[in-house]
């Protein structure tokens, strides 16, 4: 979590406030929010068999400097449709409602498109001082190599900053997602949420099996193992 917090505050990303709200202006409030996020992510990881976290470590200091969470789905994870988005880390009220609405918009395409085995990149972060040193590529390689071993597609929701890296590893953007925060008779609280916490546009990105695209940009349909060419 120290890597994720550092990466999302340099440069500042409004997306971070959705998942890691600091409910106050003191160091104690910051520390409480950080501790809550550690507990939440650890509980999610240990209770979710599809969750796999990877780390890059600086061998000279022993310090983790990059991390990524890949989900490995051996079957359709959305048989009952996309799950309802819940943000219990926010107190009851419009801040929580706003966060849940943004989460719904982010993850709805995944639930509609990826109704088959696949791997999904949920989180990736590199400490600011270690950027542009190949750490992101190491974290991508471990995921796409596993996907190719399994013969499955990959999916992610990407920021504009990460998009060039993902394209180098066979992902392409399906569409750009601009968030709709309009609400009839919106309260001052909702308008404040929209002003302070609306993320910059995201890109939904997909990688076909083995990252195989033809020259026209269409995915190549590969024969199954053992099948006649």
JSON list of C-alpha atoms in Angstrom, two decimals:
[
{"chain": "A", "resi": 1, "resn": "UNK", "atom": "CA", "xyz": [0.00, 0.00, 0.00]},
{"chain": "A", "resi": 2, "resn": "UNK", "atom": "CA", "xyz": [2.90, 2.36, 0.55]},
{"chain": "A", "resi": 3, "resn": "UNK", "atom": "CA", "xyz": [3.78, 1.98, -3.14]},
{"chain": "A", "resi": 4, "resn": "UNK", "atom": "CA", "xyz": [0.19, 2.52, -4.29]},
{"chain": "A", "resi": 5, "resn": "UNK", "atom": "CA", "xyz": [-0.28, 5.59, -2.10]},
{"chain": "A", "resi": 6, "resn": "UNK", "atom": "CA", "xyz": [3.00, 7.14, -3.20]},
{"chain": "A", "resi": 7, "resn": "UNK", "atom": "CA", "xyz": [2.31, 6.47, -6.88]},
{"chain": "A", "resi": 8, "resn": "UNK", "atom": "CA", "xyz": [-1.19, 7.94, -6.80]},
{"chain": "A", "resi": 9, "resn": "UNK", "atom": "CA", "xyz": [-0.17, 11.14, -5.06]},
{"chain": "A", "resi": 10, "resn": "UNK", "atom": "CA", "xyz": [2.77, 11.89, -7.37]},
{"chain": "A", "resi": 11, "resn": "UNK", "atom": "CA", "xyz": [1.26, 13.11, -9.59]},
{"chain": "A", "resi": 12, "resn": "UNK", "atom": "CA", "xyz": [-2.01, 13.42, -7.69]},
{"chain": "A", "resi": 13, "resn": "UNK", "atom": "CA", "xyz": [-4.74, 11.20, -9.10]},
{"chain": "A", "resi": 14, "resn": "UNK", "atom": "CA", "xyz": [-8.35, 11.94, -7.99]},
{"chain": "A", "resi": 15, "resn": "UNK", "atom": "CA", "xyz": [-8.99, 8.22, -8.39]},
{"chain": "A", "resi": 16, "resn": "UNK", "atom": "CA", "xyz": [-6.99, 7.65, -5.19]},
{"chain": "A", "resi": 17, "resn": "UNK", "atom": "CA", "xyz": [-9.52, 9.54, -3.09]},
{"chain": "A", "resi": 18, "resn": "UNK", "atom": "CA", "xyz": [-12.25, 7.14, -4.17]},
{"chain": "A", "resi": 19, "resn": "UNK", "atom": "CA", "xyz": [-10.43, 4.14, -2.76]},
{"chain": "A", "resi": 20, "resn": "UNK", "atom": "CA", "xyz": [-8.31, 5.73, -0.02]},
{"chain": "A", "resi": 21, "resn": "UNK", "atom": "CA", "xyz": [-10.27, 8.55, 1.61]},
{"chain": "A", "resi": 22, "resn": "UNK", "atom": "CA", "xyz": [-8.46, 10.48, 4.33]},
{"chain": "A", "resi": 23, "resn": "UNK", "atom": "CA", "xyz": [-11.29, 11.58, 6.60]},
{"chain": "A", "resi": 24, "resn": "UNK", "atom": "CA", "xyz": [-9.59, 14.51, 8.26]},
{"chain": "A", "resi": 25, "resn": "UNK", "atom": "CA", "xyz": [-6.65, 16.87, 8.01]},
{"chain": "A", "resi": 26, "resn": "UNK", "atom": "CA", "xyz": [-4.27, 15.50, 10.63]},
{"chain": "A", "resi": 27, "resn": "UNK", "atom": "CA", "xyz": [-1.45, 12.98, 10.45]},
{"chain": "A", "resi": 28, "resn": "UNK", "atom": "CA", "xyz": [-3.56, 10.69, 12.62]},
{"chain": "A", "resi": 29, "resn": "UNK", "atom": "CA", "xyz": [-6.35, 10.78, 10.01]},
{"chain": "A", "resi": 30, "resn": "UNK", "atom": "CA", "xyz": [-3.84, 9.96, 7.28]},
{"chain": "A", "resi": 31, "resn": "UNK", "atom": "CA", "xyz": [-2.36, 7.08, 9.29]},
{"chain": "A", "resi": 32, "resn": "UNK", "atom": "CA", "xyz": [-5.82, 5.67, 10.04]},
{"chain": "A", "resi": 33, "resn": "UNK", "atom": "CA", "xyz": [-6.77, 5.75, 6.35]},
{"chain": "A", "resi": 34, "resn": "UNK", "atom": "CA", "xyz": [-3.52, 4.06, 5.35]},
{"chain": "A", "resi": 35, "resn": "UNK", "atom": "CA", "xyz": [-3.96, 1.34, 7.98]},
{"chain": "A", "resi": 36, "resn": "UNK", "atom": "CA", "xyz": [-7.55, 0.72, 6.88]},
{"chain": "A", "resi": 37, "resn": "UNK", "atom": "CA", "xyz": [-6.47, 0.32, 3.26]},
{"chain": "A", "resi": 38, "resn": "UNK", "atom": "CA", "xyz": [-3.76, -2.18, 4.22]},
{"chain": "A", "resi": 39, "resn": "UNK", "atom": "CA", "xyz": [-6.26, -4.30, 6.16]},
{"chain": "A", "resi": 40, "resn": "UNK", "atom": "CA", "xyz": [-8.89, -4.06, 3.42]},
{"chain": "A", "resi": 41, "resn": "UNK", "atom": "CA", "xyz": [-6.58, -5.08, 0.59]},
{"chain": "A", "resi": 42, "resn": "UNK", "atom": "CA", "xyz": [-5.02, -7.90, 2.59]},
{"chain": "A", "resi": 43, "resn": "UNK", "atom": "CA", "xyz": [-8.44, -9.30, 3.54]},
{"chain": "A", "resi": 44, "resn": "UNK", "atom": "CA", "xyz": [-9.56, -9.07, -0.08]},
{"chain": "A", "resi": 45, "resn": "UNK", "atom": "CA", "xyz": [-6.44, -10.87, -1.28]},
{"chain": "A", "resi": 46, "resn": "UNK", "atom": "CA", "xyz": [-6.58, -13.71, 1.24]},
{"chain": "A", "resi": 47, "resn": "UNK", "atom": "CA", "xyz": [-10.31, -14.28, 0.67]},
{"chain": "A", "resi": 48, "resn": "UNK", "atom": "CA", "xyz": [-10.15, -14.14, -3.15]},
{"chain": "A", "resi": 49, "resn": "UNK", "atom": "CA", "xyz": [-8.54, -17.21, -4.79]},
{"chain": "A", "resi": 50, "resn": "UNK", "atom": "CA", "xyz": [-8.17, -15.38, -8.12]},
{"chain": "A", "resi": 51, "resn": "UNK", "atom": "CA", "xyz": [-6.00, -12.62, -6.59]},
{"chain": "A", "resi": 52, "resn": "UNK", "atom": "CA", "xyz": [-2.25, -12.69, -7.27]},
{"chain": "A", "resi": 53, "resn": "UNK", "atom": "CA", "xyz": [0.07, -9.87, -6.14]},
{"chain": "A", "resi": 54, "resn": "UNK", "atom": "CA", "xyz": [3.56, -9.45, -7.58]},
{"chain": "A", "resi": 55, "resn": "UNK", "atom": "CA", "xyz": [6.37, -7.19, -6.35]},
{"chain": "A", "resi": 56, "resn": "UNK", "atom": "CA", "xyz": [9.61, -5.82, -7.72]},
{"chain": "A", "resi": 57, "resn": "UNK", "atom": "CA", "xyz": [12.33, -5.38, -5.11]},
{"chain": "A", "resi": 58, "resn": "UNK", "atom": "CA", "xyz": [15.44, -3.19, -5.18]},
{"chain": "A", "resi": 59, "resn": "UNK", "atom": "CA", "xyz": [18.20, -5.70, -4.51]},
{"chain": "A", "resi": 60, "resn": "UNK", "atom": "CA", "xyz": [20.51, -3.05, -3.07]},
{"chain": "A", "resi": 61, "resn": "UNK", "atom": "CA", "xyz": [18.07, -1.93, -0.38]},
{"chain": "A", "resi": 62, "resn": "UNK", "atom": "CA", "xyz": [15.66, -4.85, -0.12]},
{"chain": "A", "resi": 63, "resn": "UNK", "atom": "CA", "xyz": [12.81, -2.34, -0.53]},
{"chain": "A", "resi": 64, "resn": "UNK", "atom": "CA", "xyz": [9.75, -3.16, -2.66]},
{"chain": "A", "resi": 65, "resn": "UNK", "atom": "CA", "xyz": [9.51, -0.50, -5.38]},
{"chain": "A", "resi": 66, "resn": "UNK", "atom": "CA", "xyz": [6.70, -1.74, -7.63]},
{"chain": "A", "resi": 67, "resn": "UNK", "atom": "CA", "xyz": [3.62, -3.93, -7.35]},
{"chain": "A", "resi": 68, "resn": "UNK", "atom": "CA", "xyz": [0.76, -5.29, -9.41]},
{"chain": "A", "resi": 69, "resn": "UNK", "atom": "CA", "xyz": [-2.37, -7.31, -8.78]},
{"chain": "A", "resi": 70, "resn": "UNK", "atom": "CA", "xyz": [-3.40, -9.74, -11.50]},
{"chain": "A", "resi": 71, "resn": "UNK", "atom": "CA", "xyz": [-6.62, -11.72, -11.27]},
{"chain": "A", "resi": 72, "resn": "UNK", "atom": "CA", "xyz": [-6.59, -15.18, -12.86]},
{"chain": "A", "resi": 73, "resn": "UNK", "atom": "CA", "xyz": [-10.04, -16.41, -13.89]},
{"chain": "A", "resi": 74, "resn": "UNK", "atom": "CA", "xyz": [-10.20, -20.00, -15.13]},
{"chain": "A", "resi": 75, "resn": "UNK", "atom": "CA", "xyz": [-13.94, -19.65, -15.80]},
{"chain": "A", "resi": 76, "resn": "UNK", "atom": "CA", "xyz": [-16.55, -16.96, -16.35]},
{"chain": "A", "resi": 77, "resn": "UNK", "atom": "CA", "xyz": [-16.51, -14.78, -13.20]},
{"chain": "A", "resi": 78, "resn": "UNK", "atom": "CA", "xyz": [-19.70, -12.97, -14.23]},
{"chain": "A", "resi": 79, "resn": "UNK", "atom": "CA", "xyz": [-22.20, -15.79, -14.56]},
{"chain": "A", "resi": 80, "resn": "UNK", "atom": "CA", "xyz": [-24.62, -13.76, -12.46]},
{"chain": "A", "resi": 81, "resn": "UNK", "atom": "CA", "xyz": [-23.71, -10.48, -14.14]},
{"chain": "A", "resi": 82, "resn": "UNK", "atom": "CA", "xyz": [-21.41, -7.75, -12.90]},
{"chain": "A", "resi": 83, "resn": "UNK", "atom": "CA", "xyz": [-21.41, -7.56, -9.10]},
{"chain": "A", "resi": 84, "resn": "UNK", "atom": "CA", "xyz": [-22.93, -4.60, -7.30]},
{"chain": "A", "resi": 85, "resn": "UNK", "atom": "CA", "xyz": [-20.24, -2.09, -6.37]},
{"chain": "A", "resi": 86, "resn": "UNK", "atom": "CA", "xyz": [-19.94, -1.30, -2.66]},
{"chain": "A", "resi": 87, "resn": "UNK", "atom": "CA", "xyz": [-17.58, 1.15, -0.92]},
{"chain": "A", "resi": 88, "resn": "UNK", "atom": "CA", "xyz": [-17.90, 0.49, 2.84]},
{"chain": "A", "resi": 89, "resn": "UNK", "atom": "CA", "xyz": [-14.62, 2.31, 3.46]},
{"chain": "A", "resi": 90, "resn": "UNK", "atom": "CA", "xyz": [-16.65, 5.51, 3.09]},
{"chain": "A", "resi": 91, "resn": "UNK", "atom": "CA", "xyz": [-19.19, 6.46, 5.78]},
{"chain": "A", "resi": 92, "resn": "UNK", "atom": "CA", "xyz": [-22.86, 6.20, 4.77]},
{"chain": "A", "resi": 93, "resn": "UNK", "atom": "CA", "xyz": [-23.91, 9.13, 2.64]},
{"chain": "A", "resi": 94, "resn": "UNK", "atom": "CA", "xyz": [-23.33, 10.82, -0.68]},
{"chain": "A", "resi": 95, "resn": "UNK", "atom": "CA", "xyz": [-19.56, 10.41, -0.68]},
{"chain": "A", "resi": 96, "resn": "UNK", "atom": "CA", "xyz": [-20.07, 6.65, -0.60]},
{"chain": "A", "resi": 97, "resn": "UNK", "atom": "CA", "xyz": [-22.81, 6.88, -3.23]},
{"chain": "A", "resi": 98, "resn": "UNK", "atom": "CA", "xyz": [-20.52, 8.90, -5.49]},
{"chain": "A", "resi": 99, "resn": "UNK", "atom": "CA", "xyz": [-17.67, 6.41, -5.12]},
{"chain": "A", "resi": 100, "resn": "UNK", "atom": "CA", "xyz": [-19.98, 3.48, -5.87]},
{"chain": "A", "resi": 101, "resn": "UNK", "atom": "CA", "xyz": [-21.34, 5.19, -8.98]},
{"chain": "A", "resi": 102, "resn": "UNK", "atom": "CA", "xyz": [-17.84, 5.80, -10.36]},
{"chain": "A", "resi": 103, "resn": "UNK", "atom": "CA", "xyz": [-16.87, 2.20, -9.58]},
{"chain": "A", "resi": 104, "resn": "UNK", "atom": "CA", "xyz": [-20.00, 0.98, -11.37]},
{"chain": "A", "resi": 105, "resn": "UNK", "atom": "CA", "xyz": [-19.08, 2.93, -14.49]},
{"chain": "A", "resi": 106, "resn": "UNK", "atom": "CA", "xyz": [-15.49, 1.66, -14.40]},
{"chain": "A", "resi": 107, "resn": "UNK", "atom": "CA", "xyz": [-16.26, -2.03, -13.95]},
{"chain": "A", "resi": 108, "resn": "UNK", "atom": "CA", "xyz": [-19.54, -2.46, -15.88]},
{"chain": "A", "resi": 109, "resn": "UNK", "atom": "CA", "xyz": [-17.76, -2.99, -19.24]},
{"chain": "A", "resi": 110, "resn": "UNK", "atom": "CA", "xyz": [-15.63, -5.74, -17.71]},
{"chain": "A", "resi": 111, "resn": "UNK", "atom": "CA", "xyz": [-18.74, -7.59, -16.56]},
{"chain": "A", "resi": 112, "resn": "UNK", "atom": "CA", "xyz": [-20.27, -7.37, -20.04]},
{"chain": "A", "resi": 113, "resn": "UNK", "atom": "CA", "xyz": [-17.21, -8.20, -22.16]},
{"chain": "A", "resi": 114, "resn": "UNK", "atom": "CA", "xyz": [-15.21, -10.73, -20.15]},
{"chain": "A", "resi": 115, "resn": "UNK", "atom": "CA", "xyz": [-17.66, -13.59, -19.65]},
{"chain": "A", "resi": 116, "resn": "UNK", "atom": "CA", "xyz": [-15.02, -16.23, -20.27]},
{"chain": "A", "resi": 117, "resn": "UNK", "atom": "CA", "xyz": [-11.65, -17.25, -18.78]},
{"chain": "A", "resi": 118, "resn": "UNK", "atom": "CA", "xyz": [-9.22, -14.34, -18.69]},
{"chain": "A", "resi": 119, "resn": "UNK", "atom": "CA", "xyz": [-6.66, -12.45, -16.66]},
{"chain": "A", "resi": 120, "resn": "UNK", "atom": "CA", "xyz": [-7.31, -8.91, -15.42]},
{"chain": "A", "resi": 121, "resn": "UNK", "atom": "CA", "xyz": [-4.88, -6.30, -14.17]},
{"chain": "A", "resi": 122, "resn": "UNK", "atom": "CA", "xyz": [-6.49, -4.48, -11.25]},
{"chain": "A", "resi": 123, "resn": "UNK", "atom": "CA", "xyz": [-3.63, -2.47, -9.75]},
{"chain": "A", "resi": 124, "resn": "UNK", "atom": "CA", "xyz": [-0.16, -1.46, -10.78]},
{"chain": "A", "resi": 125, "resn": "UNK", "atom": "CA", "xyz": [2.10, 1.08, -9.07]},
{"chain": "A", "resi": 126, "resn": "UNK", "atom": "CA", "xyz": [5.77, 2.04, -9.12]},
{"chain": "A", "resi": 127, "resn": "UNK", "atom": "CA", "xyz": [7.46, 4.39, -6.66]},
{"chain": "A", "resi": 128, "resn": "UNK", "atom": "CA", "xyz": [8.00, 7.76, -8.39]},
{"chain": "A", "resi": 129, "resn": "UNK", "atom": "CA", "xyz": [11.79, 7.62, -7.92]},
{"chain": "A", "resi": 130, "resn": "UNK", "atom": "CA", "xyz": [11.93, 4.26, -9.73]},
{"chain": "A", "resi": 131, "resn": "UNK", "atom": "CA", "xyz": [9.82, 5.07, -12.78]},
{"chain": "A", "resi": 132, "resn": "UNK", "atom": "CA", "xyz": [11.19, 4.55, -16.30]},
{"chain": "A", "resi": 133, "resn": "UNK", "atom": "CA", "xyz": [13.57, 1.82, -15.15]},
{"chain": "A", "resi": 134, "resn": "UNK", "atom": "CA", "xyz": [11.69, -1.18, -16.57]},
{"chain": "A", "resi": 135, "resn": "UNK", "atom": "CA", "xyz": [9.80, -2.05, -13.39]},
{"chain": "A", "resi": 136, "resn": "UNK", "atom": "CA", "xyz": [6.39, -1.68, -15.01]},
{"chain": "A", "resi": 137, "resn": "UNK", "atom": "CA", "xyz": [7.51, -3.99, -17.82]},
{"chain": "A", "resi": 138, "resn": "UNK", "atom": "CA", "xyz": [8.58, -6.65, -15.31]},
{"chain": "A", "resi": 139, "resn": "UNK", "atom": "CA", "xyz": [5.14, -6.51, -13.70]},
{"chain": "A", "resi": 140, "resn": "UNK", "atom": "CA", "xyz": [3.45, -6.68, -17.10]},
{"chain": "A", "resi": 141, "resn": "UNK", "atom": "CA", "xyz": [5.61, -9.56, -18.29]},
{"chain": "A", "resi": 142, "resn": "UNK", "atom": "CA", "xyz": [4.72, -11.76, -15.33]},
{"chain": "A", "resi": 143, "resn": "UNK", "atom": "CA", "xyz": [1.02, -11.29, -16.08]},
{"chain": "A", "resi": 144, "resn": "UNK", "atom": "CA", "xyz": [0.98, -11.64, -19.86]},
{"chain": "A", "resi": 145, "resn": "UNK", "atom": "CA", "xyz": [3.39, -14.60, -19.71]},
{"chain": "A", "resi": 146, "resn": "UNK", "atom": "CA", "xyz": [0.99, -16.37, -17.38]},
{"chain": "A", "resi": 147, "resn": "UNK", "atom": "CA", "xyz": [-1.95, -15.48, -19.65]},
{"chain": "A", "resi": 148, "resn": "UNK", "atom": "CA", "xyz": [-0.11, -16.94, -22.64]},
{"chain": "A", "resi": 149, "resn": "UNK", "atom": "CA", "xyz": [0.64, -20.13, -20.69]},
{"chain": "A", "resi": 150, "resn": "UNK", "atom": "CA", "xyz": [-3.07, -20.45, -19.93]},
{"chain": "A", "resi": 151, "resn": "UNK", "atom": "CA", "xyz": [-4.16, -19.39, -23.42]},
{"chain": "A", "resi": 152, "resn": "UNK", "atom": "CA", "xyz": [-6.48, -16.64, -22.20]},
{"chain": "A", "resi": 153, "resn": "UNK", "atom": "CA", "xyz": [-7.24, -13.01, -22.96]},
{"chain": "A", "resi": 154, "resn": "UNK", "atom": "CA", "xyz": [-6.35, -10.07, -20.73]},
{"chain": "A", "resi": 155, "resn": "UNK", "atom": "CA", "xyz": [-8.32, -7.03, -19.60]},
{"chain": "A", "resi": 156, "resn": "UNK", "atom": "CA", "xyz": [-7.67, -3.81, -17.71]},
{"chain": "A", "resi": 157, "resn": "UNK", "atom": "CA", "xyz": [-8.91, -0.29, -17.08]},
{"chain": "A", "resi": 158, "resn": "UNK", "atom": "CA", "xyz": [-6.03, 2.09, -17.75]},
{"chain": "A", "resi": 159, "resn": "UNK", "atom": "CA", "xyz": [-5.13, 5.70, -17.08]},
{"chain": "A", "resi": 160, "resn": "UNK", "atom": "CA", "xyz": [-3.57, 7.80, -19.84]},
{"chain": "A", "resi": 161, "resn": "UNK", "atom": "CA", "xyz": [-0.23, 7.66, -17.99]},
{"chain": "A", "resi": 162, "resn": "UNK", "atom": "CA", "xyz": [-0.10, 3.86, -18.06]},
{"chain": "A", "resi": 163, "resn": "UNK", "atom": "CA", "xyz": [-1.62, 3.36, -21.52]},
{"chain": "A", "resi": 164, "resn": "UNK", "atom": "CA", "xyz": [1.67, 3.48, -23.54]},
{"chain": "A", "resi": 165, "resn": "UNK", "atom": "CA", "xyz": [3.22, 0.78, -21.31]},
{"chain": "A", "resi": 166, "resn": "UNK", "atom": "CA", "xyz": [0.23, -1.51, -21.73]},
{"chain": "A", "resi": 167, "resn": "UNK", "atom": "CA", "xyz": [0.23, -1.03, -25.50]},
{"chain": "A", "resi": 168, "resn": "UNK", "atom": "CA", "xyz": [3.84, -2.26, -25.59]},
{"chain": "A", "resi": 169, "resn": "UNK", "atom": "CA", "xyz": [2.62, -5.52, -24.06]},
{"chain": "A", "resi": 170, "resn": "UNK", "atom": "CA", "xyz": [-0.12, -6.22, -26.58]},
{"chain": "A", "resi": 171, "resn": "UNK", "atom": "CA", "xyz": [-3.06, -4.32, -25.13]},
{"chain": "A", "resi": 172, "resn": "UNK", "atom": "CA", "xyz": [-5.19, -1.99, -27.21]},
{"chain": "A", "resi": 173, "resn": "UNK", "atom": "CA", "xyz": [-7.89, 0.44, -26.18]},
{"chain": "A", "resi": 174, "resn": "UNK", "atom": "CA", "xyz": [-11.47, -0.56, -26.87]},
{"chain": "A", "resi": 175, "resn": "UNK", "atom": "CA", "xyz": [-12.90, 2.82, -25.92]},
{"chain": "A", "resi": 176, "resn": "UNK", "atom": "CA", "xyz": [-12.27, 5.86, -23.78]},
{"chain": "A", "resi": 177, "resn": "UNK", "atom": "CA", "xyz": [-14.43, 6.21, -20.68]},
{"chain": "A", "resi": 178, "resn": "UNK", "atom": "CA", "xyz": [-15.48, 9.70, -19.57]},
{"chain": "A", "resi": 179, "resn": "UNK", "atom": "CA", "xyz": [-17.38, 9.66, -16.30]},
{"chain": "A", "resi": 180, "resn": "UNK", "atom": "CA", "xyz": [-20.95, 10.88, -16.04]},
{"chain": "A", "resi": 181, "resn": "UNK", "atom": "CA", "xyz": [-21.51, 12.53, -12.65]},
{"chain": "A", "resi": 182, "resn": "UNK", "atom": "CA", "xyz": [-24.68, 14.44, -13.50]},
{"chain": "A", "resi": 183, "resn": "UNK", "atom": "CA", "xyz": [-27.51, 14.12, -10.98]},
{"chain": "A", "resi": 184, "resn": "UNK", "atom": "CA", "xyz": [-30.83, 15.90, -11.08]},
{"chain": "A", "resi": 185, "resn": "UNK", "atom": "CA", "xyz": [-31.18, 18.34, -8.18]},
{"chain": "A", "resi": 186, "resn": "UNK", "atom": "CA", "xyz": [-27.66, 17.48, -7.05]},
{"chain": "A", "resi": 187, "resn": "UNK", "atom": "CA", "xyz": [-26.77, 18.53, -3.53]},
{"chain": "A", "resi": 188, "resn": "UNK", "atom": "CA", "xyz": [-23.75, 20.64, -2.65]},
{"chain": "A", "resi": 189, "resn": "UNK", "atom": "CA", "xyz": [-22.08, 17.47, -1.35]},
{"chain": "A", "resi": 190, "resn": "UNK", "atom": "CA", "xyz": [-22.56, 15.67, -4.66]},
{"chain": "A", "resi": 191, "resn": "UNK", "atom": "CA", "xyz": [-21.26, 18.65, -6.64]},
{"chain": "A", "resi": 192, "resn": "UNK", "atom": "CA", "xyz": [-18.21, 18.78, -4.37]},
{"chain": "A", "resi": 193, "resn": "UNK", "atom": "CA", "xyz": [-17.59, 15.08, -4.98]},
{"chain": "A", "resi": 194, "resn": "UNK", "atom": "CA", "xyz": [-17.85, 15.63, -8.73]},
{"chain": "A", "resi": 195, "resn": "UNK", "atom": "CA", "xyz": [-15.41, 18.54, -8.55]},
{"chain": "A", "resi": 196, "resn": "UNK", "atom": "CA", "xyz": [-12.81, 16.90, -6.32]},
{"chain": "A", "resi": 197, "resn": "UNK", "atom": "CA", "xyz": [-13.02, 13.17, -7.06]},
{"chain": "A", "resi": 198, "resn": "UNK", "atom": "CA", "xyz": [-14.06, 12.61, -10.66]},
{"chain": "A", "resi": 199, "resn": "UNK", "atom": "CA", "xyz": [-11.20, 10.63, -12.23]},
{"chain": "A", "resi": 200, "resn": "UNK", "atom": "CA", "xyz": [-9.58, 11.64, -15.48]},
{"chain": "A", "resi": 201, "resn": "UNK", "atom": "CA", "xyz": [-10.84, 9.57, -18.44]},
{"chain": "A", "resi": 202, "resn": "UNK", "atom": "CA", "xyz": [-9.97, 5.89, -18.42]},
{"chain": "A", "resi": 203, "resn": "UNK", "atom": "CA", "xyz": [-9.31, 3.50, -21.27]},
{"chain": "A", "resi": 204, "resn": "UNK", "atom": "CA", "xyz": [-10.76, 0.00, -21.31]},
{"chain": "A", "resi": 205, "resn": "UNK", "atom": "CA", "xyz": [-7.98, -2.15, -22.77]},
{"chain": "A", "resi": 206, "resn": "UNK", "atom": "CA", "xyz": [-7.98, -5.71, -24.05]},
{"chain": "A", "resi": 207, "resn": "UNK", "atom": "CA", "xyz": [-5.30, -8.15, -25.16]},
{"chain": "A", "resi": 208, "resn": "UNK", "atom": "CA", "xyz": [-6.24, -11.19, -27.29]},
{"chain": "A", "resi": 209, "resn": "UNK", "atom": "CA", "xyz": [-4.81, -14.61, -26.63]},
{"chain": "A", "resi": 210, "resn": "UNK", "atom": "CA", "xyz": [-1.03, -14.47, -27.03]},
{"chain": "A", "resi": 211, "resn": "UNK", "atom": "CA", "xyz": [-1.32, -10.77, -27.87]},
{"chain": "A", "resi": 212, "resn": "UNK", "atom": "CA", "xyz": [-1.87, -11.72, -31.50]},
{"chain": "A", "resi": 213, "resn": "UNK", "atom": "CA", "xyz": [-3.11, -8.88, -33.74]},
{"chain": "A", "resi": 214, "resn": "UNK", "atom": "CA", "xyz": [-2.92, -8.71, -37.52]},
{"chain": "A", "resi": 215, "resn": "UNK", "atom": "CA", "xyz": [-1.67, -5.69, -39.47]},
{"chain": "A", "resi": 216, "resn": "UNK", "atom": "CA", "xyz": [-5.16, -4.19, -39.64]},
{"chain": "A", "resi": 217, "resn": "UNK", "atom": "CA", "xyz": [-5.41, -4.19, -35.85]},
{"chain": "A", "resi": 218, "resn": "UNK", "atom": "CA", "xyz": [-7.79, -7.14, -35.62]},
{"chain": "A", "resi": 219, "resn": "UNK", "atom": "CA", "xyz": [-7.13, -10.04, -33.23]},
{"chain": "A", "resi": 220, "resn": "UNK", "atom": "CA", "xyz": [-5.76, -13.18, -34.84]},
{"chain": "A", "resi": 221, "resn": "UNK", "atom": "CA", "xyz": [-7.80, -16.32, -34.22]},
{"chain": "A", "resi": 222, "resn": "UNK", "atom": "CA", "xyz": [-5.25, -18.93, -33.20]},
{"chain": "A", "resi": 223, "resn": "UNK", "atom": "CA", "xyz": [-5.87, -22.69, -33.66]},
{"chain": "A", "resi": 224, "resn": "UNK", "atom": "CA", "xyz": [-6.34, -24.70, -30.48]},
{"chain": "A", "resi": 225, "resn": "UNK", "atom": "CA", "xyz": [-3.38, -26.79, -29.35]},
{"chain": "A", "resi": 226, "resn": "UNK", "atom": "CA", "xyz": [-3.35, -30.06, -31.22]},
{"chain": "A", "resi": 227, "resn": "UNK", "atom": "CA", "xyz": [-5.80, -28.84, -33.86]},
{"chain": "A", "resi": 228, "resn": "UNK", "atom": "CA", "xyz": [-5.01, -28.87, -37.55]},
{"chain": "A", "resi": 229, "resn": "UNK", "atom": "CA", "xyz": [-3.72, -25.55, -38.85]}
]
